[in-house]
Coordinates of C-alpha atoms and ligand atoms in Angstrom, one line a residue:
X6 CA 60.5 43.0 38.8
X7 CA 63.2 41.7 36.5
X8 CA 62.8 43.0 32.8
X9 CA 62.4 40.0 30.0
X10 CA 65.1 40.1 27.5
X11 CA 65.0 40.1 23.7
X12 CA 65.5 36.5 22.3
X13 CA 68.5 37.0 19.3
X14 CA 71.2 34.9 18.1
X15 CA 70.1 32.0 20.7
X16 CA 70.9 34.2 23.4
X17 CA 68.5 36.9 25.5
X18 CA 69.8 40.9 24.8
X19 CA 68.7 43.1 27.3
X20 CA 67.3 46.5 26.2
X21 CA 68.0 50.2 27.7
X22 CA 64.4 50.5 27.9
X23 CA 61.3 48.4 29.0
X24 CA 57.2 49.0 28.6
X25 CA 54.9 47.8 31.3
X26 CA 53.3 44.5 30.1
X27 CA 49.5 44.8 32.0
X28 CA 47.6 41.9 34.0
X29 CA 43.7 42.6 32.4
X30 CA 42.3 41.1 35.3
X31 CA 43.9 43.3 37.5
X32 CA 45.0 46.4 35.9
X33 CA 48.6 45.8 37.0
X34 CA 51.5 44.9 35.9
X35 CA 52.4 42.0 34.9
X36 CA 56.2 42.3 33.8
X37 CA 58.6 44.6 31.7
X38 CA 58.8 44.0 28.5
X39 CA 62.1 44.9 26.2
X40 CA 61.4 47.7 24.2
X41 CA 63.2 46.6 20.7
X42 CA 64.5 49.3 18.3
X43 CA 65.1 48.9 14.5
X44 CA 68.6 48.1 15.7
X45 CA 67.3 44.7 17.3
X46 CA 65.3 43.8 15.0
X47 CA 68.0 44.1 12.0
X48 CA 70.2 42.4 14.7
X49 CA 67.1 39.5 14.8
X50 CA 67.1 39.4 11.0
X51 CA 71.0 39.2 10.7
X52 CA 71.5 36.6 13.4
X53 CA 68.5 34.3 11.5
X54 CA 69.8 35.2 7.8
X55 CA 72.9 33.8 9.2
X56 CA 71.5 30.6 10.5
X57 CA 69.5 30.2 8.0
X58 CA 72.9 29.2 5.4
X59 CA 73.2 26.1 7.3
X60 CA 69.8 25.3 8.4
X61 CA 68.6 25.1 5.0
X62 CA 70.9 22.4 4.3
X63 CA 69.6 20.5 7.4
X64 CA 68.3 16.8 6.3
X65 CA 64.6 17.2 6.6
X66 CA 64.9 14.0 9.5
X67 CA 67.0 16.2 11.7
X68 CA 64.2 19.1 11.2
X69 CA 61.8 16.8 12.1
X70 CA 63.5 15.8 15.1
X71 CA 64.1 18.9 16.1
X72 CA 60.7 20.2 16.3
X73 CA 60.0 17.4 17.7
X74 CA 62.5 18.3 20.9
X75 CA 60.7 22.0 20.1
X76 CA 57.3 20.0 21.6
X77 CA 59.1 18.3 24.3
X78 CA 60.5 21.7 25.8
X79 CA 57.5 23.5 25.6
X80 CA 55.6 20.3 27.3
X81 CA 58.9 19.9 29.9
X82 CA 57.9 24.2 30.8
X83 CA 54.1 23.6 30.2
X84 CA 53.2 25.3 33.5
X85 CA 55.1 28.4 33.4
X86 CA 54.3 29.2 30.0
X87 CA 50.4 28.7 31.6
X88 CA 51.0 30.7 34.1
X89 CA 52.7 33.5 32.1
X90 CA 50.2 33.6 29.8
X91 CA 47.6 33.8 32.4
X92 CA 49.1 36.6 33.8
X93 CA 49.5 38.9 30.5
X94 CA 46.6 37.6 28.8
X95 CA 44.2 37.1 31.4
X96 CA 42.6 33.6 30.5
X97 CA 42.1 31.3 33.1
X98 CA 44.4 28.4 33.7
X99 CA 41.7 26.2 33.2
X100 CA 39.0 25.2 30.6
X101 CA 39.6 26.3 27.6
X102 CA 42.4 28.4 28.5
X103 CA 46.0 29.1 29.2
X104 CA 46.9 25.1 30.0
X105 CA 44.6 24.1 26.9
X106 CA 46.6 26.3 24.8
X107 CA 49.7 25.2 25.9
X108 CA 49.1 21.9 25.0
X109 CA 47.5 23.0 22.2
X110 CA 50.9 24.1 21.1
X111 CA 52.6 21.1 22.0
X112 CA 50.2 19.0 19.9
X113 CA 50.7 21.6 17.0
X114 CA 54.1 20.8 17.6
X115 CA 54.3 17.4 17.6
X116 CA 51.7 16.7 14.6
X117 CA 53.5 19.6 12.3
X118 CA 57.0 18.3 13.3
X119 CA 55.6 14.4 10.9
X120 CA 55.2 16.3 7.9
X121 CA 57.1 16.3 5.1
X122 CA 58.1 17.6 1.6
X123 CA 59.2 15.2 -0.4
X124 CA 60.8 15.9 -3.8
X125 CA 57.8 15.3 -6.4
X126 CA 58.6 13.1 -9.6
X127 CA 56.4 15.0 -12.6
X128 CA 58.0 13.3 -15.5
X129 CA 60.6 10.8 -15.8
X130 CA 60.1 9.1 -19.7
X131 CA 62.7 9.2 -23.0
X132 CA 61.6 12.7 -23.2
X133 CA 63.4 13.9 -19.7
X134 CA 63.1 14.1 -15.5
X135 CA 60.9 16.9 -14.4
X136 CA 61.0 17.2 -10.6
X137 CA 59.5 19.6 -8.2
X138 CA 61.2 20.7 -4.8
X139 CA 60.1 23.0 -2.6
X140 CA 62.7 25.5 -1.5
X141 CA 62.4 27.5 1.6
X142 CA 62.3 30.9 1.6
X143 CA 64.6 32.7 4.0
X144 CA 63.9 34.5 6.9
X145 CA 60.2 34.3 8.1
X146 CA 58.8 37.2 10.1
X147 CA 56.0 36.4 11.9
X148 CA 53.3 39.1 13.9
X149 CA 51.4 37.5 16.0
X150 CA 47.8 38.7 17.7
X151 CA 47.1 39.1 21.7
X152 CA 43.9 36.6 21.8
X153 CA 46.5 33.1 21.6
X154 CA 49.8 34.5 21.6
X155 CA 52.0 31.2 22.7
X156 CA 49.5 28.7 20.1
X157 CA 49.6 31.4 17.1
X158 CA 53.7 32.0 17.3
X159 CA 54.0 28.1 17.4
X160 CA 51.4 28.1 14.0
X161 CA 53.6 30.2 12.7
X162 CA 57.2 29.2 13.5
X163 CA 57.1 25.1 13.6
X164 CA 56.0 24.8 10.0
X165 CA 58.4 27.9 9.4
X166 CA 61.6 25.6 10.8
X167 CA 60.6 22.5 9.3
X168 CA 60.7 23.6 5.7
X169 CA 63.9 25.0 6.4
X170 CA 63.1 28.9 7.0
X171 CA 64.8 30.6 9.8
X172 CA 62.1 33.2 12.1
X173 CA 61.6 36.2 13.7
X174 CA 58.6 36.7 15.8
X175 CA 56.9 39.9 16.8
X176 CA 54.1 39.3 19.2
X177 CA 51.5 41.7 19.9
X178 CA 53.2 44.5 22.7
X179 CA 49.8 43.5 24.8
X180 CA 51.4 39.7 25.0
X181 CA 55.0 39.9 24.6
X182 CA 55.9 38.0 27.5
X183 CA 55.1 34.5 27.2
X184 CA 56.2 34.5 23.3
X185 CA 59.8 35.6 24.5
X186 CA 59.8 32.9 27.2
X187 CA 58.8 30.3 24.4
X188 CA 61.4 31.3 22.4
X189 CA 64.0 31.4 24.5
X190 CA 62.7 27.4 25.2
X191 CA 63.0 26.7 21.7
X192 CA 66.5 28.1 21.6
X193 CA 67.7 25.6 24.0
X194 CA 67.0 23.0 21.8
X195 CA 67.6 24.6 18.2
X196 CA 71.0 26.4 16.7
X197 CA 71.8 29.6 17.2
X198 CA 69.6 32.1 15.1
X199 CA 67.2 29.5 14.2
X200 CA 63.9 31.3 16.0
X201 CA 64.4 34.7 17.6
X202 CA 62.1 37.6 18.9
X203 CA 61.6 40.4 19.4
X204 CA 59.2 43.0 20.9
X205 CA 58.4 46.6 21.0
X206 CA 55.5 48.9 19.9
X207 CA 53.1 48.6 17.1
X208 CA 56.0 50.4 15.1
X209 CA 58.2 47.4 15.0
X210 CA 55.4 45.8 12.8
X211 CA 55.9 47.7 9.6
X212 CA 59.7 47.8 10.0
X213 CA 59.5 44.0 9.9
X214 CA 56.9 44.3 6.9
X215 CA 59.5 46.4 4.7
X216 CA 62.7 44.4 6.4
X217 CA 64.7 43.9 2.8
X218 CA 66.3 41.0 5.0
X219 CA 62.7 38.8 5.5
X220 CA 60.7 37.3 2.7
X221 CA 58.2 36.0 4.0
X222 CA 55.5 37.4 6.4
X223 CA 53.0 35.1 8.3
X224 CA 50.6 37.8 10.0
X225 CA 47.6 36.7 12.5
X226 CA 45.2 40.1 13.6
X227 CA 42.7 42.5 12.1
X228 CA 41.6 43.1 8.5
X229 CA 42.4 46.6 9.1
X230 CA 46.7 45.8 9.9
X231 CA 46.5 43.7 7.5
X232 CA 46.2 45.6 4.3
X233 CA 48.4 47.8 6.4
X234 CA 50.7 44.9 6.0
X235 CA 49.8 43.8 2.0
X236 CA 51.0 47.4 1.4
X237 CA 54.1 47.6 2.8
X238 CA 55.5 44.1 2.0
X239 CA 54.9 44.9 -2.0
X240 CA 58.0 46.8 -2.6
X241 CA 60.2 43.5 -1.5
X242 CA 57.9 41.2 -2.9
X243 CA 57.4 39.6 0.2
X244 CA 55.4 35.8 0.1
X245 CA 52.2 36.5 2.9
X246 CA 49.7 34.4 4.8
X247 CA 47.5 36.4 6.1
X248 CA 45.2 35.2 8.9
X249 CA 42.4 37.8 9.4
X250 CA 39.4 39.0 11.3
X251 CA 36.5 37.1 11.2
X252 CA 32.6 37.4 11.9
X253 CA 31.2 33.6 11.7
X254 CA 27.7 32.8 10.9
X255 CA 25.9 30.1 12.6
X256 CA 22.7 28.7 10.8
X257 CA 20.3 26.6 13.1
X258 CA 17.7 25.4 11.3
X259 CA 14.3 24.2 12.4
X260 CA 14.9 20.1 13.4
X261 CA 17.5 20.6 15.6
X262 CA 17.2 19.8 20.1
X263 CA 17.8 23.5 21.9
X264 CA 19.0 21.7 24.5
X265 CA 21.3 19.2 22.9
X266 CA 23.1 22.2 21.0
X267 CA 23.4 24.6 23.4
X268 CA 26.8 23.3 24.7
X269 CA 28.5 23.8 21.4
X270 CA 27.1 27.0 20.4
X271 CA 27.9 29.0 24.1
X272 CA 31.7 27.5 23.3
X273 CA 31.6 28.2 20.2
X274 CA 30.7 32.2 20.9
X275 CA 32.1 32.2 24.3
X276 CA 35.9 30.7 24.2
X277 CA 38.3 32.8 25.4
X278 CA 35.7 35.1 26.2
X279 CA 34.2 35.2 22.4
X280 CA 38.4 36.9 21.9
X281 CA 39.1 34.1 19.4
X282 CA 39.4 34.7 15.3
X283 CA 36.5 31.2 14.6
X284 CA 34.3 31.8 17.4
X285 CA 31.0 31.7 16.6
X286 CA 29.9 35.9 16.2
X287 CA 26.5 36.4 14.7
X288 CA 23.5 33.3 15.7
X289 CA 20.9 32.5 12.8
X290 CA 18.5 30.7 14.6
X291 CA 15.2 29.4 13.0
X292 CA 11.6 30.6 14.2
X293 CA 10.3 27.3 15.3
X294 CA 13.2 27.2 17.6
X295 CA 13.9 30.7 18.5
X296 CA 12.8 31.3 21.7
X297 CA 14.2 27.7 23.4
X298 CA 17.5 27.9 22.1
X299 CA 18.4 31.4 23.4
X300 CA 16.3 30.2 26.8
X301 CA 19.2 27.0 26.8
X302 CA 21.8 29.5 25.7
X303 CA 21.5 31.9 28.5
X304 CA 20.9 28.8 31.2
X305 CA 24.6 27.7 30.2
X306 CA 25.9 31.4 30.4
X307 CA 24.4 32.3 33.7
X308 CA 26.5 29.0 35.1
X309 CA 30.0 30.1 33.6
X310 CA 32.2 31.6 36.3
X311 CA 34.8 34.5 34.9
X312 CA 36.8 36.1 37.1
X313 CA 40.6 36.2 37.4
X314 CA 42.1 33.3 35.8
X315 CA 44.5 32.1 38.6
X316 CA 41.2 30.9 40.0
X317 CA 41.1 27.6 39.8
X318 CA 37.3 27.2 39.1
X319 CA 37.1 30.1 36.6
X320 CA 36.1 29.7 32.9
X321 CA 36.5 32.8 31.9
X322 CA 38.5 35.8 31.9
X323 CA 38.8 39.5 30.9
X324 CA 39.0 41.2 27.7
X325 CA 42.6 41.9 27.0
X326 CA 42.7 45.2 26.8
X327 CA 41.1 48.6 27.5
X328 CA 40.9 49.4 23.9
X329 CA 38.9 46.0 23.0
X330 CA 37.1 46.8 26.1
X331 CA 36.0 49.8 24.2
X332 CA 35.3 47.9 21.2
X333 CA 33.0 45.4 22.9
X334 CA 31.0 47.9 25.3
X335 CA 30.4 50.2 22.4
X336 CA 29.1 47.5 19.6
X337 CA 27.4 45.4 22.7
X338 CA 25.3 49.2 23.4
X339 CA 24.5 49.5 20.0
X340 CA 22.8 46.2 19.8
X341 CA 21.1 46.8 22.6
X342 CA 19.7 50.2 21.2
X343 CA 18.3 48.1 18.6
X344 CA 17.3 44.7 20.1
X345 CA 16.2 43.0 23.1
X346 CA 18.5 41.5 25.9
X347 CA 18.3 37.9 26.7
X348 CA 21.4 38.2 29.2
X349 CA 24.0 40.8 30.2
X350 CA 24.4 43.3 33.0
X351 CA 25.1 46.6 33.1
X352 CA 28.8 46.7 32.2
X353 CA 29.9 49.2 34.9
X354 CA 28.3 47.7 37.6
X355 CA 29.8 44.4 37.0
X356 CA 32.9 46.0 36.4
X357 CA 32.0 46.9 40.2
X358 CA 30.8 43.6 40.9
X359 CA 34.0 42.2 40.1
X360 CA 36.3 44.5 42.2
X361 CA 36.6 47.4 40.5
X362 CA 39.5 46.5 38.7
X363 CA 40.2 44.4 35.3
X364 CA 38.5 44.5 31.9
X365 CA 35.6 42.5 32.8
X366 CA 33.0 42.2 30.1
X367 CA 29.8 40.5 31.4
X368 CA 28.3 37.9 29.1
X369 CA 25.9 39.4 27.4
X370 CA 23.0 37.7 24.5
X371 CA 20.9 40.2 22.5
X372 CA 17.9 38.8 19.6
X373 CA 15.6 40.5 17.6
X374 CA 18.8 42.4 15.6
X375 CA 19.5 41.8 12.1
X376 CA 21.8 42.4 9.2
X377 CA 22.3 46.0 9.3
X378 CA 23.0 46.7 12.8
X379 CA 26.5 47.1 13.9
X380 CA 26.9 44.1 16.3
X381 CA 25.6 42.0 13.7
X382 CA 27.7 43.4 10.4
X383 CA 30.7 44.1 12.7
X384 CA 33.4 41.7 14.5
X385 CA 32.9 42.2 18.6
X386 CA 35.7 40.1 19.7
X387 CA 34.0 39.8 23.1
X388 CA 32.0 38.4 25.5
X389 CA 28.6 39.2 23.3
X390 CA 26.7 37.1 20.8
X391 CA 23.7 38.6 18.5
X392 CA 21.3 36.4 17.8
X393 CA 18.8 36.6 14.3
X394 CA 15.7 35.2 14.3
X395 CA 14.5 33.7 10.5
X396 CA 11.8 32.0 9.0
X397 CA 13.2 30.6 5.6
X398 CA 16.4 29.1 5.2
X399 CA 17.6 30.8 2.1
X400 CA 17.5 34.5 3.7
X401 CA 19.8 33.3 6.8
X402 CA 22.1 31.8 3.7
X403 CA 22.0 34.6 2.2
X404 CA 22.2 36.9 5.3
X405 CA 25.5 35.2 6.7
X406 CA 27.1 35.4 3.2
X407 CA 26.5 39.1 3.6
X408 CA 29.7 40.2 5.0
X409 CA 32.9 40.8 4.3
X410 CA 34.9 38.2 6.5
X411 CA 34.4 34.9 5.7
X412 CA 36.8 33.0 8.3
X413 CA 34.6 30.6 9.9
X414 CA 31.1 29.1 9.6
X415 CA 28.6 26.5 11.3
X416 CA 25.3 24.7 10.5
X417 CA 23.4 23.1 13.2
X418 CA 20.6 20.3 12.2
X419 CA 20.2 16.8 13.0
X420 CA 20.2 16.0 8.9
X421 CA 23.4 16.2 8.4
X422 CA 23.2 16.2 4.0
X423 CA 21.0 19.2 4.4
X424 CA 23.6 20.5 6.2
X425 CA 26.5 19.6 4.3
X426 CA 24.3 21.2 1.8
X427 CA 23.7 24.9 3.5
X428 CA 27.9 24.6 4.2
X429 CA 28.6 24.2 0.7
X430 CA 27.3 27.4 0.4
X431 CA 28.6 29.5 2.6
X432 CA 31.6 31.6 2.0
X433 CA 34.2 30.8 4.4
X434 CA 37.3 28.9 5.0
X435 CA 36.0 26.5 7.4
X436 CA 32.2 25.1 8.3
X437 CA 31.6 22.7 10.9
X438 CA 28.6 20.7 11.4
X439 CA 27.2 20.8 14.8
X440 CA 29.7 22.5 16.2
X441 CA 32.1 25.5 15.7
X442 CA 35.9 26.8 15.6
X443 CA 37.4 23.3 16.2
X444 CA 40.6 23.4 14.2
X445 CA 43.1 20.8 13.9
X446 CA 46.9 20.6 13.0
X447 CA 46.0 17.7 9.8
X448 CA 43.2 20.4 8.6
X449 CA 44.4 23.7 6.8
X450 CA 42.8 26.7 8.3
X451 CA 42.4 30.0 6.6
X452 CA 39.9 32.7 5.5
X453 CA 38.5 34.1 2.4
X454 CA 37.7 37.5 1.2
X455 CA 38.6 40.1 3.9
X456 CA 39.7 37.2 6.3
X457 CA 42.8 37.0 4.3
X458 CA 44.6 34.5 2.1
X459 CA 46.6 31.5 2.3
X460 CA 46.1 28.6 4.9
X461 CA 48.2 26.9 8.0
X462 CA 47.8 23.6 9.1
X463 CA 48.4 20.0 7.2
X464 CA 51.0 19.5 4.1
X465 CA 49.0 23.2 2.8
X466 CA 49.6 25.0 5.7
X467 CA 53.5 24.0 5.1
X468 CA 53.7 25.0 1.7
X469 CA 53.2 28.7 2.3
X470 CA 57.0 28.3 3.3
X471 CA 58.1 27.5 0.2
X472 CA 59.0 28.1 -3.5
X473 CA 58.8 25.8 -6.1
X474 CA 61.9 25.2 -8.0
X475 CA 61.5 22.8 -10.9
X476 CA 64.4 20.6 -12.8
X477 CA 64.6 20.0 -16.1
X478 CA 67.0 16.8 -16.6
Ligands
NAD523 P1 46.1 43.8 15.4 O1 45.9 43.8 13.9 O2 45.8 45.1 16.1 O3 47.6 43.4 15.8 C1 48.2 42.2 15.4 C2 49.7 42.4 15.3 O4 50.0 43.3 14.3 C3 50.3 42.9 16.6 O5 51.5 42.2 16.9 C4 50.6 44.3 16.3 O6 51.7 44.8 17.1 C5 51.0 44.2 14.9 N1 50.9 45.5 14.1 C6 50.2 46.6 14.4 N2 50.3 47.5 13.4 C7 51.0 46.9 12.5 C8 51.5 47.4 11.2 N3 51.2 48.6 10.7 N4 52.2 46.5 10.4 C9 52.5 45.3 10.9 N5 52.1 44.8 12.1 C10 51.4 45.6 12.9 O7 45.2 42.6 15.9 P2 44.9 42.3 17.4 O8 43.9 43.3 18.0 O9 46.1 41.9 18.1 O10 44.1 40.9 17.3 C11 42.7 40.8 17.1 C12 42.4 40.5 15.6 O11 43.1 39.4 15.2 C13 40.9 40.2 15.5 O12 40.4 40.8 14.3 C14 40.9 38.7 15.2 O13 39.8 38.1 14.5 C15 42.2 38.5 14.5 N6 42.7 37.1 14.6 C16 42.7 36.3 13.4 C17 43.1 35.0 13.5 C18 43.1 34.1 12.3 O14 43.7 33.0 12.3 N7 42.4 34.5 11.2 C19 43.6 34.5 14.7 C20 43.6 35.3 15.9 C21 43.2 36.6 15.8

């Protein structure tokens, strides 16, 4: 098996040492990853501080059009990167998986690589010329999650380029390979320095945080790293976007059709095997309506193939990693201590079922749990949905405002203003109406309270790259 290199300076740097990158389906590996030491990554942030003197001074066009060659490349390798990511990730290549999020990331690509930042005119009268520019801000580290790790580093290093920053991207040690393959694409097509990355162990994370050479850090993954992260990027006043952990509420409220809904709210729980920051977490579904929309839920579920995701007719995959696996199987026991089980089979024995091998997680619906109990309060990041049953709409308002994420957030009803109404209220980044976690490139995206702070996406997402400098004339 040939190790993967580090991505610096445009070119790949081999490392003395490698770590086992594992297939979750299989429990094998699935390539050697470079393990990166301090060295490389002060080597990263050198090569890109370097690069970074000139590509600042890039016309804006020629940014454009480079990220637009960026998309091309990844499009032109679209099948590898799938199949990579497959591998070391575990999705399958279909559905909503590894060849959706590749051309998720093209179309990321393309859409981010239109916008633009002009120079803004705030005065121009007897008195004087006020304008506003926006100034990049150097080198741009970026740590990226395990759940969408070719998608999250292109969130994170298109808009990053095209304001004229310079990157270096750490991707979770779980998923490094198909981020170092995607960067090595983009350095075909961009100069030398301009995107590099590295990997290594958790440790490389707060050595890029306290880098005195980055100053900016755009961090995707838990709450928990990320005040980890707030901490330790104080002391060089580092600029941060922080994209969080989340537990979305779903309200469904008396008028809606069980069966017309059902669709939406099993992808909206379930994609990427519920391992996705917006998926739907904790159900609120209405009395009157109770009992037929988990019955249409669990008819969907019980049709959904996982399995390993070179299948071609699997849906879903395996949770990532032992340690999730942990995560899941303990908060998906606790809520079956304390409710009733709709659908889900004993963990082990599927894990038997299914070969023996690979973190498979069967998908599993619980009701009759509330606010209170740990699969309700806390995130899963799995295959398993709680659902809340309530009589009046105010207490489910109420009860999904109670919690300390507030990433996503859904109303289901056919009357749309009462809905519009119930999402006004609800503390979150993002609601949708009718359906759940569907994000778009022209739409900023970001959480509030412990979900973190700042947005990506659209002309907002772009401005988290920059400074304002204003002139006086
Ligand atoms: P994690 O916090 O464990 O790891 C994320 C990244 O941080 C990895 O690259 C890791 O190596 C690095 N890291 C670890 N310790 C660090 C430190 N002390 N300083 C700096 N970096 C460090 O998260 P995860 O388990 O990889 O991802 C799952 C979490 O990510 C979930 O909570 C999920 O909701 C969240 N997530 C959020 C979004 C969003 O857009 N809000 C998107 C995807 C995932």
């Amino acid at each position: 098996m040939e190790p993967f290199c580090l991505i610096i300076d445009g070119g790949r740097v081999p490392t003395q040492e490698h770590f086992e990158v594992l297939n979750p389906a299989k429990e094998e590996p699935a390539g050697l990853a470079p393990l990166g030491q301090k060295k490389h990554l002060d080597d990263a942030v050198a090569a890109a501080k370097r690069a970074f003197g000139k590509w600042r001074e890039v016309p804006e066009a020629d940014r454009q059009a480079a990220c637009m060659e960026v998309a091309s490349k990844i499009e032109e390798n679209a099948e590898e990167l799938a199949q990579l990511l497959t591998a070391e990730q575990g999705k399958p290549l279909n559905g909503l998986g590894s060849r959706w999020e590749i051309g998720g990331a093209v179309a990321w690509a393309q859409y981010t690589a239109s916008l633009s930042l002009p120079v803004k005119v705030l005065q121009d009268n007897e008195q004087g010329r006020i304008e506003l520019h926006r100034k990049p801000l150097g080198v741009v580290g970026s740590i990226t999650p395990w759940n969408f790790p070719v998608m999250i580093a292109v969130w994170h290093s298109i808009p990053a380029i095209l304001s004229g920053n310079t990157v270096v991207c750490k991707p979770s040690p779980f998923t490094p390979l198909s981020t170092l393959r995607l960067v090595e694409i983009m350095s075909e097509v961009l100069p030398q320095g301009v995107v590099n990355c590295i990997t290594g162990k958790d440790t490389l994370g707060p050595a890029i945080t306290a880098h005195e050479g980055i100053g900016k850090i755009i961090f995707t993954g838990s709450c928990a790293t990320g005040k980890k992260v707030m901490v330790n990027a104080a002391e060089t006043m580092k600029r941060l976007t922080l994209e969080l952990g989340g537990n979305d509420a779903g309200i469904v409220l008396p008028d809606v059709d069980p069966k017309e809904i059902a669709e939406g709210l099993f992808w909206g729980a379930f994609i990427n095997s519920g391992q996705t920051c917006a998926a739907l977490k904790r159900l609120y579904v209405h009395e009157d309506v109770h009992d037929e929309v988990c019955s249409e839920l669990v008819a969907i579920a019980e049709n959904m193939k996982m399995g390993e995701g070179t299948g071609e007719d699997v849906i879903l995959g395996p949770v990532q990693n032992a340690k999730q696996y942990d995560i899941v199987a303990d908060l998906a026991a606790s809520g079956k201590a304390g409710g009733r089980v709709l659908l889900g089979e004993d963990p082990e024995k599927y894990r038997d079922k299914m070969g023996g091998k690979g973190y498979f997680y069967p998908l599993t619906i619980i009701t009759d749990l509330d606010n209170g109990d740990r699969l309700v309060d806390e995130e899963q990041f799995g295959p398993v949905l709680p659902v809340i049953r309530y009589s009046q709409v105010e207490e489910a308002i109420e009860k999904a405002n109670d919690n300390p994420s507030g990433l996503g957030g859904s109303v289901w009803s056919r009357d749309i203003a009462q809905a519009r109404e119930i999402a006004n209220r609800m503390e979150c980044g993002s609601v949708w109406i009718n359906k759940h976690g569907m994000i778009q490139p022209n739409a900023p995206f970001g959480g509030v309270k412990s979900s973190g702070f700042g947005v990506e996406f659209g002309e907002e997402g772009l401005l988290e790259y920059t400074d304002i400098q204003v002139v006086f004339s």
